[in-house]
Short mmCIF file of C-alpha atoms in Angstrom, two decimals:
data_model
loop_
_atom_site.label_atom_id
_atom_site.label_comp_id
_atom_site.label_asym_id
_atom_site.label_seq_id
_atom_site.Cartn_x
_atom_site.Cartn_y
_atom_site.Cartn_z
CA MET A 19 137.40 -60.53 43.54
CA ALA A 20 141.11 -59.97 44.46
CA ALA A 21 143.76 -61.12 41.61
CA ARG A 22 146.88 -63.16 42.11
CA CYS A 23 149.23 -63.90 39.08
CA ILE A 24 151.36 -66.92 38.50
CA PRO A 25 154.88 -66.20 38.16
CA GLY A 26 158.07 -67.77 35.96
CA LEU A 27 156.98 -70.94 33.87
CA LEU A 28 153.78 -71.52 35.15
CA ALA A 29 152.48 -68.37 33.79
CA ILE A 30 153.90 -69.06 30.27
CA LEU A 31 151.89 -72.71 30.57
CA VAL A 32 148.70 -70.91 31.29
CA VAL A 33 148.98 -68.64 28.55
CA LEU A 34 149.68 -70.78 25.82
CA VAL A 35 146.96 -73.60 27.23
CA SER A 36 144.18 -71.33 27.94
CA GLY A 37 144.87 -68.09 25.97
CA VAL A 38 143.92 -65.84 29.16
CA THR A 39 146.31 -64.04 30.97
CA ALA A 40 148.49 -65.69 33.94
CA CYS A 41 146.53 -64.64 36.77
CA SER A 42 144.11 -66.62 38.77
CA PHE A 43 141.57 -64.92 40.80
CA GLN A 44 140.47 -65.76 44.51
CA ALA A 45 136.75 -64.95 45.34
CA GLY A 46 135.81 -62.91 48.27
CA PRO A 47 133.14 -63.76 50.57
CA GLY A 48 130.13 -65.33 48.95
CA PRO A 49 126.33 -64.66 48.88
CA PHE A 50 126.34 -66.47 52.29
CA GLU A 51 128.83 -64.60 53.94
CA ARG A 52 127.86 -61.16 52.45
CA PRO A 53 124.07 -61.65 51.78
CA PHE A 54 121.70 -59.39 49.45
CA ALA A 55 122.36 -57.66 45.74
CA ALA A 56 124.76 -54.78 46.11
CA SER A 57 122.02 -52.50 45.61
CA SER A 58 120.58 -53.53 48.75
CA PRO A 59 120.08 -50.73 51.14
CA TRP A 60 121.87 -52.70 54.11
CA ARG A 61 125.20 -52.89 51.59
CA GLN A 62 125.18 -48.77 51.25
CA GLU A 63 127.74 -46.71 52.88
CA ILE A 64 126.07 -43.41 54.15
CA PRO A 65 127.16 -40.40 51.87
CA PRO A 66 129.36 -37.64 53.46
CA ASP A 67 126.22 -35.12 52.92
CA ALA A 68 123.37 -37.38 54.36
CA GLU A 69 120.86 -34.88 56.05
CA VAL A 70 119.64 -35.14 60.03
CA ASP A 71 116.18 -35.68 60.86
CA PRO A 72 115.12 -32.14 62.43
CA ASP A 73 113.52 -34.75 65.59
CA SER A 74 117.11 -36.43 65.79
CA ALA A 75 118.11 -34.81 69.07
CA ALA A 76 114.79 -35.87 70.90
CA MET A 77 114.80 -39.09 69.64
CA ILE A 78 118.45 -40.12 70.38
CA ALA A 79 117.97 -38.72 74.03
CA ALA A 80 114.95 -40.97 74.40
CA VAL A 81 117.01 -44.14 73.90
CA GLN A 82 120.53 -42.87 75.31
CA GLN A 83 119.96 -41.71 78.96
CA LYS A 84 122.34 -44.50 79.66
CA PRO A 85 124.36 -44.58 76.60
CA ALA A 86 124.49 -48.23 75.09
CA LEU A 87 124.14 -50.29 72.78
CA ASN A 88 123.26 -54.03 73.96
CA GLY A 89 124.96 -56.47 71.87
CA ASN A 90 122.26 -59.60 71.37
CA LEU A 91 124.97 -62.24 71.37
CA VAL A 92 123.36 -65.65 73.29
CA GLU A 93 119.68 -65.73 74.24
CA TYR A 94 118.69 -63.20 71.43
CA GLY A 95 121.72 -64.01 68.96
CA ILE A 96 120.40 -65.47 65.31
CA PRO A 97 121.58 -68.93 64.61
CA ILE A 98 122.71 -68.93 60.84
CA TYR A 99 122.66 -72.68 59.08
CA ARG A 100 123.98 -73.31 55.70
CA ALA A 101 121.83 -75.80 54.16
CA ASP A 102 123.27 -77.90 50.71
CA ASP A 103 121.49 -80.62 48.66
CA ASP A 104 122.14 -83.21 51.31
CA THR A 105 120.41 -81.33 54.04
CA PRO A 106 116.83 -82.96 55.14
CA THR A 107 113.53 -80.95 54.25
CA TYR A 108 110.86 -80.82 56.30
CA THR A 109 106.89 -79.56 55.95
CA VAL A 110 106.95 -76.82 58.31
CA PRO A 111 103.25 -75.37 58.96
CA CYS A 112 102.74 -71.88 60.85
CA THR A 113 100.76 -71.92 64.42
CA ARG A 114 99.74 -68.30 64.13
CA GLN A 115 97.16 -69.35 61.29
CA ASP A 116 95.68 -65.63 62.20
CA TYR A 117 98.69 -63.87 60.34
CA GLY A 118 97.83 -65.42 56.98
CA ILE A 119 98.85 -67.63 54.86
CA CYS A 120 101.87 -69.55 56.23
CA PRO A 121 105.26 -68.45 53.82
CA PHE A 122 106.44 -72.00 54.26
CA ALA A 123 103.46 -73.48 52.34
CA GLY A 124 104.12 -75.33 49.73
CA TRP A 125 108.12 -75.14 50.39
CA PRO A 126 110.29 -78.27 51.62
CA VAL A 127 112.19 -76.28 54.12
CA PRO A 128 115.93 -77.60 54.70
CA ILE A 129 117.03 -78.04 58.13
CA PRO A 130 120.45 -78.77 59.30
CA ASP A 131 120.50 -81.63 61.72
CA GLY A 132 121.08 -80.50 65.05
CA ALA A 133 119.72 -76.72 64.26
CA GLN A 134 118.31 -75.17 67.37
CA PRO A 135 116.72 -71.62 67.45
CA ASN A 136 117.81 -68.98 69.81
CA THR A 137 116.80 -69.20 73.46
CA GLY A 138 115.14 -65.92 73.61
CA SER A 139 111.10 -65.58 73.37
CA ASP A 140 110.79 -64.78 69.61
CA GLY A 141 112.72 -68.40 68.76
CA VAL A 142 114.58 -67.42 65.88
CA LEU A 143 116.47 -69.99 63.40
CA VAL A 144 117.64 -69.11 59.80
CA SER A 145 118.50 -71.57 57.27
CA VAL A 146 119.76 -70.52 54.07
CA ALA A 147 119.52 -73.16 51.02
CA GLU A 148 123.00 -72.07 49.17
CA SER A 149 122.33 -73.69 46.13
CA ASP A 150 119.37 -71.36 45.08
CA GLY A 151 119.91 -68.76 47.52
CA THR A 152 116.75 -69.06 49.04
CA VAL A 153 116.79 -67.89 53.12
CA PHE A 154 114.09 -69.41 55.34
CA GLU A 155 113.51 -67.34 58.46
CA PHE A 156 111.83 -68.86 61.64
CA TRP A 157 109.99 -67.14 64.41
CA ARG A 158 109.23 -69.11 67.48
CA ALA A 159 110.47 -72.21 65.92
CA ALA A 160 109.76 -75.35 67.70
CA ARG A 161 110.92 -79.02 67.49
CA GLU A 162 108.95 -82.15 68.76
CA GLY A 163 110.61 -85.20 67.54
CA ASP A 164 110.93 -85.25 63.69
CA THR A 165 108.56 -82.45 63.37
CA TRP A 166 109.17 -78.83 63.24
CA THR A 167 106.71 -75.71 63.57
CA THR A 168 106.83 -72.08 63.21
CA GLY A 169 104.92 -69.40 64.94
CA PHE A 170 105.17 -67.47 61.51
CA ALA A 171 107.89 -67.49 58.86
CA ALA A 172 109.53 -65.49 55.68
CA VAL A 173 111.24 -66.55 52.63
CA ASN A 174 113.69 -64.34 50.97
CA SER A 175 116.35 -64.16 48.55
CA LEU A 176 120.36 -63.97 49.05
CA ASN A 177 119.89 -61.79 45.89
CA GLY A 178 116.94 -59.74 47.03
CA SER A 179 116.82 -56.35 48.99
CA GLY A 180 117.02 -57.96 52.40
CA TRP A 181 113.72 -56.40 52.97
CA GLY A 182 110.19 -58.65 53.17
CA GLY A 183 108.26 -60.92 54.85
CA ALA A 184 107.02 -60.89 58.18
CA ALA A 185 110.09 -62.46 60.43
CA THR A 186 110.68 -59.04 62.08
CA GLY A 187 108.23 -56.56 62.99
CA SER A 188 109.44 -53.99 60.06
CA GLY A 189 109.85 -56.82 57.24
CA ALA A 190 113.41 -57.11 57.31
CA SER A 191 114.80 -60.42 56.35
CA ARG A 192 115.49 -62.00 59.74
CA LEU A 193 119.58 -62.45 58.16
CA ALA A 194 119.87 -58.84 57.35
CA GLY A 195 122.15 -56.45 59.17
CA VAL A 196 123.32 -59.46 61.64
CA ILE A 197 126.96 -59.12 63.08
CA ARG A 198 128.49 -62.21 61.45
CA VAL A 199 130.99 -64.14 63.67
CA ALA A 200 133.44 -64.03 60.93
CA GLU A 201 133.10 -60.06 60.73
CA ILE A 202 134.04 -59.68 64.29
CA ALA A 203 137.12 -62.20 63.44
CA ASP A 204 138.33 -59.99 60.43
CA GLY A 205 137.73 -56.69 62.48
CA GLU A 206 135.48 -55.50 59.77
CA ILE A 207 131.71 -55.32 59.11
CA PRO A 208 130.79 -54.21 55.68
CA HIS A 209 126.99 -53.52 55.88
CA ALA A 210 124.28 -51.59 58.03
CA LEU A 211 123.39 -53.05 61.20
CA ALA A 212 119.95 -54.33 62.68
CA LEU A 213 118.74 -52.25 65.34
CA GLN A 214 115.80 -52.74 67.72
CA SER A 215 114.09 -50.53 70.44
CA ASN A 216 111.78 -50.23 73.02
CA ASN A 217 110.66 -46.83 71.73
CA ALA A 218 109.83 -47.78 68.06
CA CYS A 219 106.63 -45.94 66.54
CA PRO A 220 103.62 -47.42 65.07
CA ALA A 221 104.55 -45.47 61.74
CA PHE A 222 107.62 -46.40 59.88
CA ARG A 223 109.84 -45.15 56.75
CA PRO A 224 111.10 -47.03 53.64
CA PRO A 225 112.94 -49.14 53.36
CA ALA A 226 110.48 -50.52 56.19
CA LEU A 227 107.27 -52.40 55.19
CA LYS A 228 105.62 -52.02 58.16
CA SER A 229 106.15 -51.55 61.80
CA ASP A 230 105.34 -53.60 65.17
CA GLY A 231 106.24 -50.55 66.85
CA ALA A 232 103.97 -49.51 70.11
CA SER A 233 105.26 -46.51 71.62
CA THR A 234 103.15 -43.44 71.29
CA ARG A 235 105.68 -40.86 72.72
CA ALA A 236 106.49 -37.79 70.62
CA ASP A 237 110.50 -39.02 70.64
CA CYS A 238 109.64 -42.50 69.22
CA ILE A 239 111.67 -43.51 66.26
CA PRO A 240 109.85 -45.06 63.31
CA GLU A 241 110.87 -48.80 61.96
CA GLY A 242 112.99 -48.17 59.24
CA ALA A 243 114.88 -45.05 60.14
CA ARG A 244 118.75 -45.24 59.74
CA LEU A 245 120.64 -44.79 62.84
CA GLN A 246 124.25 -43.42 62.27
CA LEU A 247 127.18 -42.78 64.67
CA ASP A 248 128.54 -39.60 64.51
CA PRO A 249 131.48 -39.81 61.79
CA GLN A 250 133.77 -37.42 63.00
CA LEU A 251 134.55 -39.31 66.32
CA ASP A 252 137.37 -40.76 66.44
CA LEU A 253 137.46 -43.81 67.79
CA GLU A 254 140.78 -44.92 67.62
CA SER A 255 141.49 -42.53 70.39
CA LEU A 256 138.53 -44.25 72.97
CA GLY A 257 140.66 -47.38 73.81
CA LEU A 258 138.12 -49.57 72.32
CA SER A 259 138.17 -53.26 72.18
CA PRO A 260 138.79 -54.88 69.08
CA GLY A 261 134.84 -55.84 68.63
CA GLU A 262 133.71 -52.41 70.06
CA LEU A 263 135.76 -50.83 67.37
CA ALA A 264 134.40 -52.91 64.65
CA VAL A 265 130.83 -52.09 65.93
CA GLY A 266 131.24 -48.37 65.92
CA ARG A 267 133.40 -48.18 62.53
CA ALA A 268 129.91 -49.67 61.05
CA MET A 269 127.67 -47.87 62.74
CA GLN A 270 129.72 -44.63 61.15
CA ARG A 271 130.05 -45.70 57.65
CA TYR A 272 127.07 -47.90 57.30
CA GLY A 273 124.71 -46.82 60.36
CA GLY A 274 121.79 -49.16 61.66
CA TYR A 275 118.00 -49.74 60.68
CA LEU A 276 115.90 -49.78 63.50
CA MET A 277 113.89 -53.07 61.89
CA ASP A 278 112.24 -54.57 65.21
CA VAL A 279 110.76 -54.01 68.62
CA ALA A 280 113.37 -54.74 71.88
CA ASN A 281 113.13 -54.58 75.71
CA THR A 282 116.19 -52.46 75.64
CA PRO A 283 116.33 -48.69 74.78
CA MET A 284 118.76 -49.95 72.09
CA SER A 285 119.88 -52.90 70.58
CA VAL A 286 121.84 -54.78 67.78
CA SER A 287 121.83 -58.32 66.56
CA PHE A 288 124.59 -60.42 66.34
CA GLU A 289 125.10 -64.07 64.95
CA ARG A 290 124.74 -66.81 67.65
CA ASP A 291 128.08 -68.52 67.73
CA ARG A 292 127.56 -72.14 67.25
CA ASP A 293 130.91 -72.67 69.03
CA ALA A 294 129.66 -71.50 71.73
CA GLY A 295 128.30 -73.56 75.06
CA PRO A 296 125.41 -73.02 76.58
CA GLY A 297 125.16 -69.48 78.09
CA GLU A 298 128.56 -68.44 76.57
CA LEU A 299 129.68 -66.04 74.17
CA GLY A 300 131.79 -68.29 72.40
CA PRO A 301 135.77 -67.72 71.39
CA THR A 302 135.71 -65.41 68.79
CA TYR A 303 133.40 -62.73 70.64
CA SER A 304 135.43 -63.38 74.04
CA ASP A 305 138.63 -62.62 72.22
CA ALA A 306 137.20 -59.64 70.81
CA GLY A 307 136.58 -58.18 74.06
CA PHE A 308 132.79 -58.85 74.31
CA ARG A 309 132.18 -59.71 78.05
CA TRP A 310 128.41 -61.11 78.45
CA ASP A 311 125.22 -61.07 76.52
CA TYR A 312 123.50 -57.32 76.13
CA ASP A 313 127.06 -56.23 76.53
CA ALA A 314 126.46 -52.27 76.17
CA MET A 315 129.55 -51.41 74.30
CA GLU A 316 129.38 -48.48 76.65
CA ASN A 317 133.00 -47.03 75.68
CA ILE A 318 131.32 -45.91 72.68
CA PRO A 319 129.24 -42.90 73.18
CA TRP A 320 126.55 -43.64 71.97
CA ASP A 321 124.77 -40.67 72.97
CA ARG A 322 126.39 -39.34 69.78
CA LEU A 323 124.22 -41.05 67.53
CA ARG A 324 121.92 -39.38 65.00
CA VAL A 325 118.58 -40.54 63.01
CA LEU A 326 119.22 -39.61 59.60
CA LYS A 327 116.40 -38.02 57.61
#
């Protein structure tokens, strides 16, 4: 929270009337913009003495034969909606009953008018009830008339760890680690990133709760593993676009957690820009130098990634 002092006569009046210091306070980003508790793994910086996994070189070589971190900007971009007390609510059943009890059972699920899941095969949608900090996460959401269904779901808290439920393969919240439109506009991403890979192991490590990985290769990467871009790289010298620079800095400072399976060797989740037209990136991403969906950000030497122990 940043303080801003009030000068002159107004300051004297503030002190006389309220008995408090003559400073007003301007709040920083709220939980919707920066979700999860300060203690969440997603919000922790990587310490300078972080140990590298002994198998790191092999794991990175396997997913970086052609250095790239593909940005899921459009088809698999994450649509994130803010719900308030006036947002309509729905009873939303899960169509995959073999997965267990539907996490939405018993919940009035708020879904803003006009909300749409992403167009990728996972049909993701996230709706955040800001009044009580509840995060409703859809996998394969669908609407027919006035009825919503979801393949499966998760319910998490904005004040929680960012891990819980079955909306992703590792048990990470579908909101966790997503690069937000406003973060790209600001040029700063203050959290670890949500990564996916086609070389994810069936095994997992904390903070992951499970894994949907199927790779049996010796160089597969466990879900829950934390990856970091070499912090010794001088990103400023590489002629990066503003978007690439923001992503690269975040991967040096916070890293990213492998939290789901993808069809690409390595990808990262972005919020879907709701100001974008069909199939378009949207003005914020375009202005930051992103060129198309799945932009590889290849000006960053992603072969300098490392898997932390």
